[in-house]
Amino acid sequence: SQQGEEDPQALSIQEGENATMNCSYKTSINNLQWYRQNSGRGLVHLILIRSNEREKHSGRLRVTLDTSKKSSSLLITASRAADTASYFCATDLKAAGNKLTFGGGTRVLVKP
Amino acid sequence: DGGITQSPKYLFRKEGQNVTLSCEQNLNHDAMYWYRQDPGQGLRLIYYSQIVNDFQKGDIAEGYSVSREKKESFPLTVTSAQKNPTAFYLCASSIGGKIDPQHFGDGTRLSIL
């Protein structure tokens, strides 16, 4: 199975609501990244959080990292229809050489 | 504008045929990556290259080959040995190591005729 596992697999919300998704991993990491993918497109980098950080913000995005629980969460506040996409976490494993390991993603639908 | 260009956008492969997917970047990035994405799934790493003339196998390299003769180019060949090649293929690049954000192309969708 993949290192990063997102939960839930799919999420449907109304415009203006907040969306929260979680990522769990199994072994120690150096950092964790979140990406967005619009349907049929490539991924776009959203935010990177290092293992010694607990929280980061970027615009309407808030990412937390709990290394004791081996989990991270991505919160999108005041969601918009344009936030409809799949969101992936990618872990930088300490033992994995120079590569990222991507999770299966959370598909978010924001209804207008 | 700098970015990553993948071509073609759609590609069809016949049985027993090798096909090559193109990936070009003008971001002056040292590292480049190829991923495979199956429907509704995450990304799996096929090959990656940290520097010209050097590359490493990822998690699912069997049936694929790559070359890195130029910094800006990292073509992927899907060989006839890859028995289930139907997927969405994504190329990415980063400045250097894995701590750097990866920039992605818009993918090539490969199907079997």
PDB file of C-alpha atoms in Angstrom:
ATOM      1  CA  SER A   1       0.000   0.000   0.000  1.00  0.00           C
ATOM      2  CA  GLN A   2       1.066   3.580  -0.503  1.00  0.00           C
ATOM      3  CA  GLN A   3       2.772   5.439   2.309  1.00  0.00           C
ATOM      4  CA  GLY A   4       0.319   8.314   2.427  1.00  0.00           C
ATOM      5  CA  GLU A   5      -3.325   7.408   2.773  1.00  0.00           C
ATOM      6  CA  GLU A   6      -5.906  10.164   2.487  1.00  0.00           C
ATOM      7  CA  ASP A   7      -9.222  10.181   4.266  1.00  0.00           C
ATOM      8  CA  PRO A   8     -11.960  10.567   3.195  1.00  0.00           C
ATOM      9  CA  GLN A   9     -11.653   9.276  -0.363  1.00  0.00           C
ATOM     10  CA  ALA A  10     -14.365  11.691  -1.464  1.00  0.00           C
ATOM     11  CA  LEU A  11     -15.983  14.796   0.011  1.00  0.00           C
ATOM     12  CA  SER A  12     -18.971  16.834  -1.149  1.00  0.00           C
ATOM     13  CA  ILE A  13     -19.676  20.243   0.368  1.00  0.00           C
ATOM     14  CA  GLN A  14     -21.559  23.461  -0.357  1.00  0.00           C
ATOM     15  CA  GLU A  15     -19.767  26.586  -1.456  1.00  0.00           C
ATOM     16  CA  GLY A  16     -18.693  28.592   1.573  1.00  0.00           C
ATOM     17  CA  GLU A  17     -18.239  25.556   3.827  1.00  0.00           C
ATOM     18  CA  ASN A  18     -14.881  24.325   5.053  1.00  0.00           C
ATOM     19  CA  ALA A  19     -13.304  21.131   3.700  1.00  0.00           C
ATOM     20  CA  THR A  20     -10.992  18.995   5.802  1.00  0.00           C
ATOM     21  CA  MET A  21      -9.022  16.017   4.610  1.00  0.00           C
ATOM     22  CA  ASN A  22      -6.440  13.886   6.371  1.00  0.00           C
ATOM     23  CA  CYS A  23      -3.291  12.034   5.419  1.00  0.00           C
ATOM     24  CA  SER A  24      -1.729   9.233   7.439  1.00  0.00           C
ATOM     25  CA  TYR A  25       1.677   7.679   6.927  1.00  0.00           C
ATOM     26  CA  LYS A  26       3.594   4.794   8.394  1.00  0.00           C
ATOM     27  CA  THR A  27       7.274   5.699   8.762  1.00  0.00           C
ATOM     28  CA  SER A  28       9.358   8.754   9.623  1.00  0.00           C
ATOM     29  CA  ILE A  29       9.348  11.648   7.216  1.00  0.00           C
ATOM     30  CA  ASN A  30      11.495  14.692   6.502  1.00  0.00           C
ATOM     31  CA  ASN A  31       8.604  16.734   5.157  1.00  0.00           C
ATOM     32  CA  LEU A  32       5.104  16.403   3.744  1.00  0.00           C
ATOM     33  CA  GLN A  33       3.614  18.183   0.758  1.00  0.00           C
ATOM     34  CA  TRP A  34       0.063  18.731  -0.443  1.00  0.00           C
ATOM     35  CA  TYR A  35      -0.888  18.939  -4.121  1.00  0.00           C
ATOM     36  CA  ARG A  36      -4.096  19.665  -6.048  1.00  0.00           C
ATOM     37  CA  GLN A  37      -5.126  18.037  -9.329  1.00  0.00           C
ATOM     38  CA  ASN A  38      -7.926  19.318 -11.505  1.00  0.00           C
ATOM     39  CA  SER A  39      -9.579  16.691 -13.673  1.00  0.00           C
ATOM     40  CA  GLY A  40      -7.347  15.584 -16.544  1.00  0.00           C
ATOM     41  CA  ARG A  41      -4.519  17.932 -15.564  1.00  0.00           C
ATOM     42  CA  GLY A  42      -1.175  17.733 -13.832  1.00  0.00           C
ATOM     43  CA  LEU A  43      -0.667  18.298 -10.111  1.00  0.00           C
ATOM     44  CA  VAL A  44      -0.095  21.715  -8.621  1.00  0.00           C
ATOM     45  CA  HIS A  45       1.974  22.159  -5.468  1.00  0.00           C
ATOM     46  CA  LEU A  46       0.030  23.787  -2.613  1.00  0.00           C
ATOM     47  CA  ILE A  47       2.122  23.719   0.524  1.00  0.00           C
ATOM     48  CA  LEU A  48       5.106  22.007   2.149  1.00  0.00           C
ATOM     49  CA  ILE A  49       5.388  21.383   5.882  1.00  0.00           C
ATOM     50  CA  ARG A  50       8.606  20.190   7.456  1.00  0.00           C
ATOM     51  CA  SER A  51       8.752  17.542  10.169  1.00  0.00           C
ATOM     52  CA  ASN A  52       9.684  20.139  12.809  1.00  0.00           C
ATOM     53  CA  GLU A  53       6.673  22.335  11.963  1.00  0.00           C
ATOM     54  CA  ARG A  54       3.186  21.863  13.358  1.00  0.00           C
ATOM     55  CA  GLU A  55       1.083  24.246  11.283  1.00  0.00           C
ATOM     56  CA  LYS A  56       1.357  26.304   8.089  1.00  0.00           C
ATOM     57  CA  HIS A  57      -0.994  28.663   6.337  1.00  0.00           C
ATOM     58  CA  SER A  58      -1.263  29.781   2.745  1.00  0.00           C
ATOM     59  CA  GLY A  59      -4.258  31.928   1.874  1.00  0.00           C
ATOM     60  CA  ARG A  60      -7.373  29.843   2.591  1.00  0.00           C
ATOM     61  CA  LEU A  61      -5.296  26.720   3.198  1.00  0.00           C
ATOM     62  CA  ARG A  62      -4.198  25.482   6.604  1.00  0.00           C
ATOM     63  CA  VAL A  63      -2.018  22.415   7.014  1.00  0.00           C
ATOM     64  CA  THR A  64      -1.211  20.707  10.297  1.00  0.00           C
ATOM     65  CA  LEU A  65       1.297  17.958  10.994  1.00  0.00           C
ATOM     66  CA  ASP A  66       1.326  15.626  13.987  1.00  0.00           C
ATOM     67  CA  THR A  67       4.447  13.467  13.777  1.00  0.00           C
ATOM     68  CA  SER A  68       3.512  11.541  16.934  1.00  0.00           C
ATOM     69  CA  LYS A  69       0.326  10.357  15.212  1.00  0.00           C
ATOM     70  CA  LYS A  70       1.982  10.235  11.781  1.00  0.00           C
ATOM     71  CA  SER A  71      -0.789  12.309  10.268  1.00  0.00           C
ATOM     72  CA  SER A  72      -1.435  15.597   8.522  1.00  0.00           C
ATOM     73  CA  SER A  73      -4.583  17.512   7.707  1.00  0.00           C
ATOM     74  CA  LEU A  74      -5.448  20.016   4.999  1.00  0.00           C
ATOM     75  CA  LEU A  75      -8.215  22.514   5.690  1.00  0.00           C
ATOM     76  CA  ILE A  76      -9.705  24.651   2.940  1.00  0.00           C
ATOM     77  CA  THR A  77     -11.750  27.472   4.422  1.00  0.00           C
ATOM     78  CA  ALA A  78     -14.685  29.219   2.727  1.00  0.00           C
ATOM     79  CA  SER A  79     -14.589  26.806  -0.206  1.00  0.00           C
ATOM     80  CA  ARG A  80     -15.385  27.880  -3.758  1.00  0.00           C
ATOM     81  CA  ALA A  81     -16.570  25.927  -6.786  1.00  0.00           C
ATOM     82  CA  ALA A  82     -13.058  26.375  -8.215  1.00  0.00           C
ATOM     83  CA  ASP A  83     -11.685  24.297  -5.312  1.00  0.00           C
ATOM     84  CA  THR A  84     -13.313  21.212  -6.865  1.00  0.00           C
ATOM     85  CA  ALA A  85     -10.346  18.897  -7.465  1.00  0.00           C
ATOM     86  CA  SER A  86      -8.457  15.930  -6.077  1.00  0.00           C
ATOM     87  CA  TYR A  87      -6.016  16.626  -3.276  1.00  0.00           C
ATOM     88  CA  PHE A  88      -2.942  14.475  -2.632  1.00  0.00           C
ATOM     89  CA  CYS A  89      -0.430  14.308   0.151  1.00  0.00           C
ATOM     90  CA  ALA A  90       3.139  13.342  -0.698  1.00  0.00           C
ATOM     91  CA  THR A  91       5.600  12.165   1.908  1.00  0.00           C
ATOM     92  CA  ASP A  92       9.345  12.522   1.836  1.00  0.00           C
ATOM     93  CA  LEU A  93      10.414   9.346   3.621  1.00  0.00           C
ATOM     94  CA  LYS A  94      13.715   9.424   5.454  1.00  0.00           C
ATOM     95  CA  ALA A  95      14.586   6.001   4.108  1.00  0.00           C
ATOM     96  CA  ALA A  96      13.344   6.397   0.540  1.00  0.00           C
ATOM     97  CA  GLY A  97      16.107   8.229  -1.233  1.00  0.00           C
ATOM     98  CA  ASN A  98      15.394  11.231  -3.372  1.00  0.00           C
ATOM     99  CA  LYS A  99      11.721  10.679  -4.151  1.00  0.00           C
ATOM    100  CA  LEU A 100       8.222  11.463  -2.886  1.00  0.00           C
ATOM    101  CA  THR A 101       5.507   8.910  -2.161  1.00  0.00           C
ATOM    102  CA  PHE A 102       1.976   9.992  -3.076  1.00  0.00           C
ATOM    103  CA  GLY A 103      -1.251   8.899  -1.442  1.00  0.00           C
ATOM    104  CA  GLY A 104      -4.450   7.920  -3.242  1.00  0.00           C
ATOM    105  CA  GLY A 105      -6.047  11.354  -2.926  1.00  0.00           C
ATOM    106  CA  THR A 106      -9.284  12.914  -1.703  1.00  0.00           C
ATOM    107  CA  ARG A 107     -11.780  13.967  -4.370  1.00  0.00           C
ATOM    108  CA  VAL A 108     -13.496  17.193  -3.324  1.00  0.00           C
ATOM    109  CA  LEU A 109     -16.684  18.455  -4.942  1.00  0.00           C
ATOM    110  CA  VAL A 110     -17.778  21.983  -4.042  1.00  0.00           C
ATOM    111  CA  LYS A 111     -21.386  22.593  -5.070  1.00  0.00           C
ATOM    112  CA  PRO A 112     -22.394  26.161  -5.950  1.00  0.00           C
TER     113      PRO A 112
ATOM    114  CA  ASP B   1       6.535  31.320 -19.314  1.00  0.00           C
ATOM    115  CA  GLY B   2       8.555  28.501 -17.844  1.00  0.00           C
ATOM    116  CA  GLY B   3       6.984  25.108 -17.498  1.00  0.00           C
ATOM    117  CA  ILE B   4       6.833  21.468 -18.446  1.00  0.00           C
ATOM    118  CA  THR B   5       5.475  20.306 -21.775  1.00  0.00           C
ATOM    119  CA  GLN B   6       4.291  16.757 -22.311  1.00  0.00           C
ATOM    120  CA  SER B   7       3.390  15.411 -25.714  1.00  0.00           C
ATOM    121  CA  PRO B   8       1.312  13.993 -27.140  1.00  0.00           C
ATOM    122  CA  LYS B   9      -1.757  14.574 -25.012  1.00  0.00           C
ATOM    123  CA  TYR B  10      -3.320  11.293 -26.206  1.00  0.00           C
ATOM    124  CA  LEU B  11      -1.465   8.238 -27.496  1.00  0.00           C
ATOM    125  CA  PHE B  12      -2.595   4.853 -28.707  1.00  0.00           C
ATOM    126  CA  ARG B  13      -0.431   1.755 -28.685  1.00  0.00           C
ATOM    127  CA  LYS B  14      -0.817  -1.408 -30.698  1.00  0.00           C
ATOM    128  CA  GLU B  15       0.101  -4.812 -29.330  1.00  0.00           C
ATOM    129  CA  GLY B  16       3.849  -5.417 -29.416  1.00  0.00           C
ATOM    130  CA  GLN B  17       4.655  -1.781 -30.078  1.00  0.00           C
ATOM    131  CA  ASN B  18       7.000   0.509 -28.167  1.00  0.00           C
ATOM    132  CA  VAL B  19       5.860   4.094 -27.744  1.00  0.00           C
ATOM    133  CA  THR B  20       7.754   7.125 -26.459  1.00  0.00           C
ATOM    134  CA  LEU B  21       6.265   9.930 -24.379  1.00  0.00           C
ATOM    135  CA  SER B  22       7.980  13.287 -24.525  1.00  0.00           C
ATOM    136  CA  CYS B  23       8.720  15.555 -21.553  1.00  0.00           C
ATOM    137  CA  GLU B  24      10.514  18.878 -21.916  1.00  0.00           C
ATOM    138  CA  GLN B  25      11.112  21.532 -19.244  1.00  0.00           C
ATOM    139  CA  ASN B  26      12.512  25.046 -19.467  1.00  0.00           C
ATOM    140  CA  LEU B  27      12.663  25.642 -15.722  1.00  0.00           C
ATOM    141  CA  ASN B  28      16.384  24.786 -15.529  1.00  0.00           C
ATOM    142  CA  HIS B  29      15.536  22.078 -12.998  1.00  0.00           C
ATOM    143  CA  ASP B  30      18.052  19.336 -12.274  1.00  0.00           C
ATOM    144  CA  ALA B  31      15.599  16.614 -11.221  1.00  0.00           C
ATOM    145  CA  MET B  32      12.905  15.041 -13.382  1.00  0.00           C
ATOM    146  CA  TYR B  33      10.337  12.329 -12.680  1.00  0.00           C
ATOM    147  CA  TRP B  34       7.851  10.055 -14.443  1.00  0.00           C
ATOM    148  CA  TYR B  35       4.683   8.902 -12.697  1.00  0.00           C
ATOM    149  CA  ARG B  36       1.842   6.631 -13.675  1.00  0.00           C
ATOM    150  CA  GLN B  37      -1.714   7.362 -12.510  1.00  0.00           C
ATOM    151  CA  ASP B  38      -4.529   4.839 -12.867  1.00  0.00           C
ATOM    152  CA  PRO B  39      -8.187   5.951 -12.680  1.00  0.00           C
ATOM    153  CA  GLY B  40      -9.136   7.203  -9.230  1.00  0.00           C
ATOM    154  CA  GLN B  41      -5.684   6.386  -7.871  1.00  0.00           C
ATOM    155  CA  GLY B  42      -2.624   8.229  -6.677  1.00  0.00           C
ATOM    156  CA  LEU B  43       0.700   8.528  -8.454  1.00  0.00           C
ATOM    157  CA  ARG B  44       3.265   5.762  -8.679  1.00  0.00           C
ATOM    158  CA  LEU B  45       6.876   6.552  -9.512  1.00  0.00           C
ATOM    159  CA  ILE B  46       8.298   4.907 -12.632  1.00  0.00           C
ATOM    160  CA  TYR B  47      11.750   6.499 -13.009  1.00  0.00           C
ATOM    161  CA  TYR B  48      13.517   9.604 -11.790  1.00  0.00           C
ATOM    162  CA  SER B  49      16.675  11.455 -12.684  1.00  0.00           C
ATOM    163  CA  GLN B  50      18.611  13.846 -10.468  1.00  0.00           C
ATOM    164  CA  ILE B  51      21.182  14.844 -13.039  1.00  0.00           C
ATOM    165  CA  VAL B  52      21.962  14.496 -16.719  1.00  0.00           C
ATOM    166  CA  ASN B  53      23.092  11.017 -17.815  1.00  0.00           C
ATOM    167  CA  ASP B  54      21.887   9.450 -14.579  1.00  0.00           C
ATOM    168  CA  PHE B  55      18.522   7.966 -13.579  1.00  0.00           C
ATOM    169  CA  GLN B  56      17.086   5.538 -11.029  1.00  0.00           C
ATOM    170  CA  LYS B  57      14.223   3.077 -11.054  1.00  0.00           C
ATOM    171  CA  GLY B  58      11.135   3.960  -9.112  1.00  0.00           C
ATOM    172  CA  ASP B  59       8.527   1.602  -7.713  1.00  0.00           C
ATOM    173  CA  ILE B  60       7.136   0.306 -11.024  1.00  0.00           C
ATOM    174  CA  ALA B  61       9.981   0.488 -13.583  1.00  0.00           C
ATOM    175  CA  GLU B  62       9.377  -2.889 -15.237  1.00  0.00           C
ATOM    176  CA  GLY B  63       8.323  -2.489 -18.875  1.00  0.00           C
ATOM    177  CA  TYR B  64       9.533   1.111 -19.078  1.00  0.00           C
ATOM    178  CA  SER B  65      12.804   2.787 -20.084  1.00  0.00           C
ATOM    179  CA  VAL B  66      14.106   6.364 -19.941  1.00  0.00           C
ATOM    180  CA  SER B  67      17.065   8.458 -21.025  1.00  0.00           C
ATOM    181  CA  ARG B  68      18.437  11.781 -19.772  1.00  0.00           C
ATOM    182  CA  GLU B  69      20.843  13.050 -22.395  1.00  0.00           C
ATOM    183  CA  LYS B  70      19.882  16.690 -21.922  1.00  0.00           C
ATOM    184  CA  LYS B  71      18.930  18.613 -18.794  1.00  0.00           C
ATOM    185  CA  GLU B  72      15.639  19.777 -20.278  1.00  0.00           C
ATOM    186  CA  SER B  73      14.447  16.442 -21.687  1.00  0.00           C
ATOM    187  CA  PHE B  74      13.402  13.161 -20.049  1.00  0.00           C
ATOM    188  CA  PRO B  75      11.561  10.888 -22.521  1.00  0.00           C
ATOM    189  CA  LEU B  76       9.776   7.749 -21.338  1.00  0.00           C
ATOM    190  CA  THR B  77       9.454   4.665 -23.540  1.00  0.00           C
ATOM    191  CA  VAL B  78       6.645   2.240 -22.788  1.00  0.00           C
ATOM    192  CA  THR B  79       7.877  -1.064 -24.141  1.00  0.00           C
ATOM    193  CA  SER B  80       5.920  -4.088 -25.324  1.00  0.00           C
ATOM    194  CA  ALA B  81       6.970  -5.774 -22.072  1.00  0.00           C
ATOM    195  CA  GLN B  82       4.529  -3.503 -20.204  1.00  0.00           C
ATOM    196  CA  LYS B  83       1.390  -5.614 -20.474  1.00  0.00           C
ATOM    197  CA  ASN B  84      -1.017  -3.122 -18.935  1.00  0.00           C
ATOM    198  CA  PRO B  85       0.109   0.288 -20.178  1.00  0.00           C
ATOM    199  CA  THR B  86      -3.280   2.019 -20.234  1.00  0.00           C
ATOM    200  CA  ALA B  87      -2.925   4.917 -17.798  1.00  0.00           C
ATOM    201  CA  PHE B  88      -2.351   8.642 -17.396  1.00  0.00           C
ATOM    202  CA  TYR B  89       1.386   9.448 -17.418  1.00  0.00           C
ATOM    203  CA  LEU B  90       2.688  12.521 -15.640  1.00  0.00           C
ATOM    204  CA  CYS B  91       6.130  14.081 -15.896  1.00  0.00           C
ATOM    205  CA  ALA B  92       7.460  16.410 -13.207  1.00  0.00           C
ATOM    206  CA  SER B  93      10.585  18.346 -12.394  1.00  0.00           C
ATOM    207  CA  SER B  94      12.088  19.988  -9.331  1.00  0.00           C
ATOM    208  CA  ILE B  95      15.030  22.263  -8.629  1.00  0.00           C
ATOM    209  CA  GLY B  96      16.963  19.548  -6.873  1.00  0.00           C
ATOM    210  CA  GLY B  97      16.056  17.076  -4.198  1.00  0.00           C
ATOM    211  CA  LYS B  98      12.837  15.746  -2.800  1.00  0.00           C
ATOM    212  CA  ILE B  99      12.298  18.692  -0.469  1.00  0.00           C
ATOM    213  CA  ASP B 100      11.678  20.920  -3.477  1.00  0.00           C
ATOM    214  CA  PRO B 101       8.135  21.247  -4.820  1.00  0.00           C
ATOM    215  CA  GLN B 102       7.561  19.322  -8.018  1.00  0.00           C
ATOM    216  CA  HIS B 103       6.180  21.037 -11.108  1.00  0.00           C
ATOM    217  CA  PHE B 104       3.999  18.855 -13.305  1.00  0.00           C
ATOM    218  CA  GLY B 105       3.114  18.713 -16.968  1.00  0.00           C
ATOM    219  CA  ASP B 106      -0.468  18.133 -18.064  1.00  0.00           C
ATOM    220  CA  GLY B 107       0.039  14.464 -18.791  1.00  0.00           C
ATOM    221  CA  THR B 108      -0.251  11.970 -21.627  1.00  0.00           C
ATOM    222  CA  ARG B 109      -3.151   9.542 -21.707  1.00  0.00           C
ATOM    223  CA  LEU B 110      -2.049   6.214 -23.188  1.00  0.00           C
ATOM    224  CA  SER B 111      -4.540   3.645 -24.411  1.00  0.00           C
ATOM    225  CA  ILE B 112      -4.315   0.261 -26.112  1.00  0.00           C
ATOM    226  CA  LEU B 113      -5.782  -0.201 -29.581  1.00  0.00           C
TER     227      LEU B 113
END
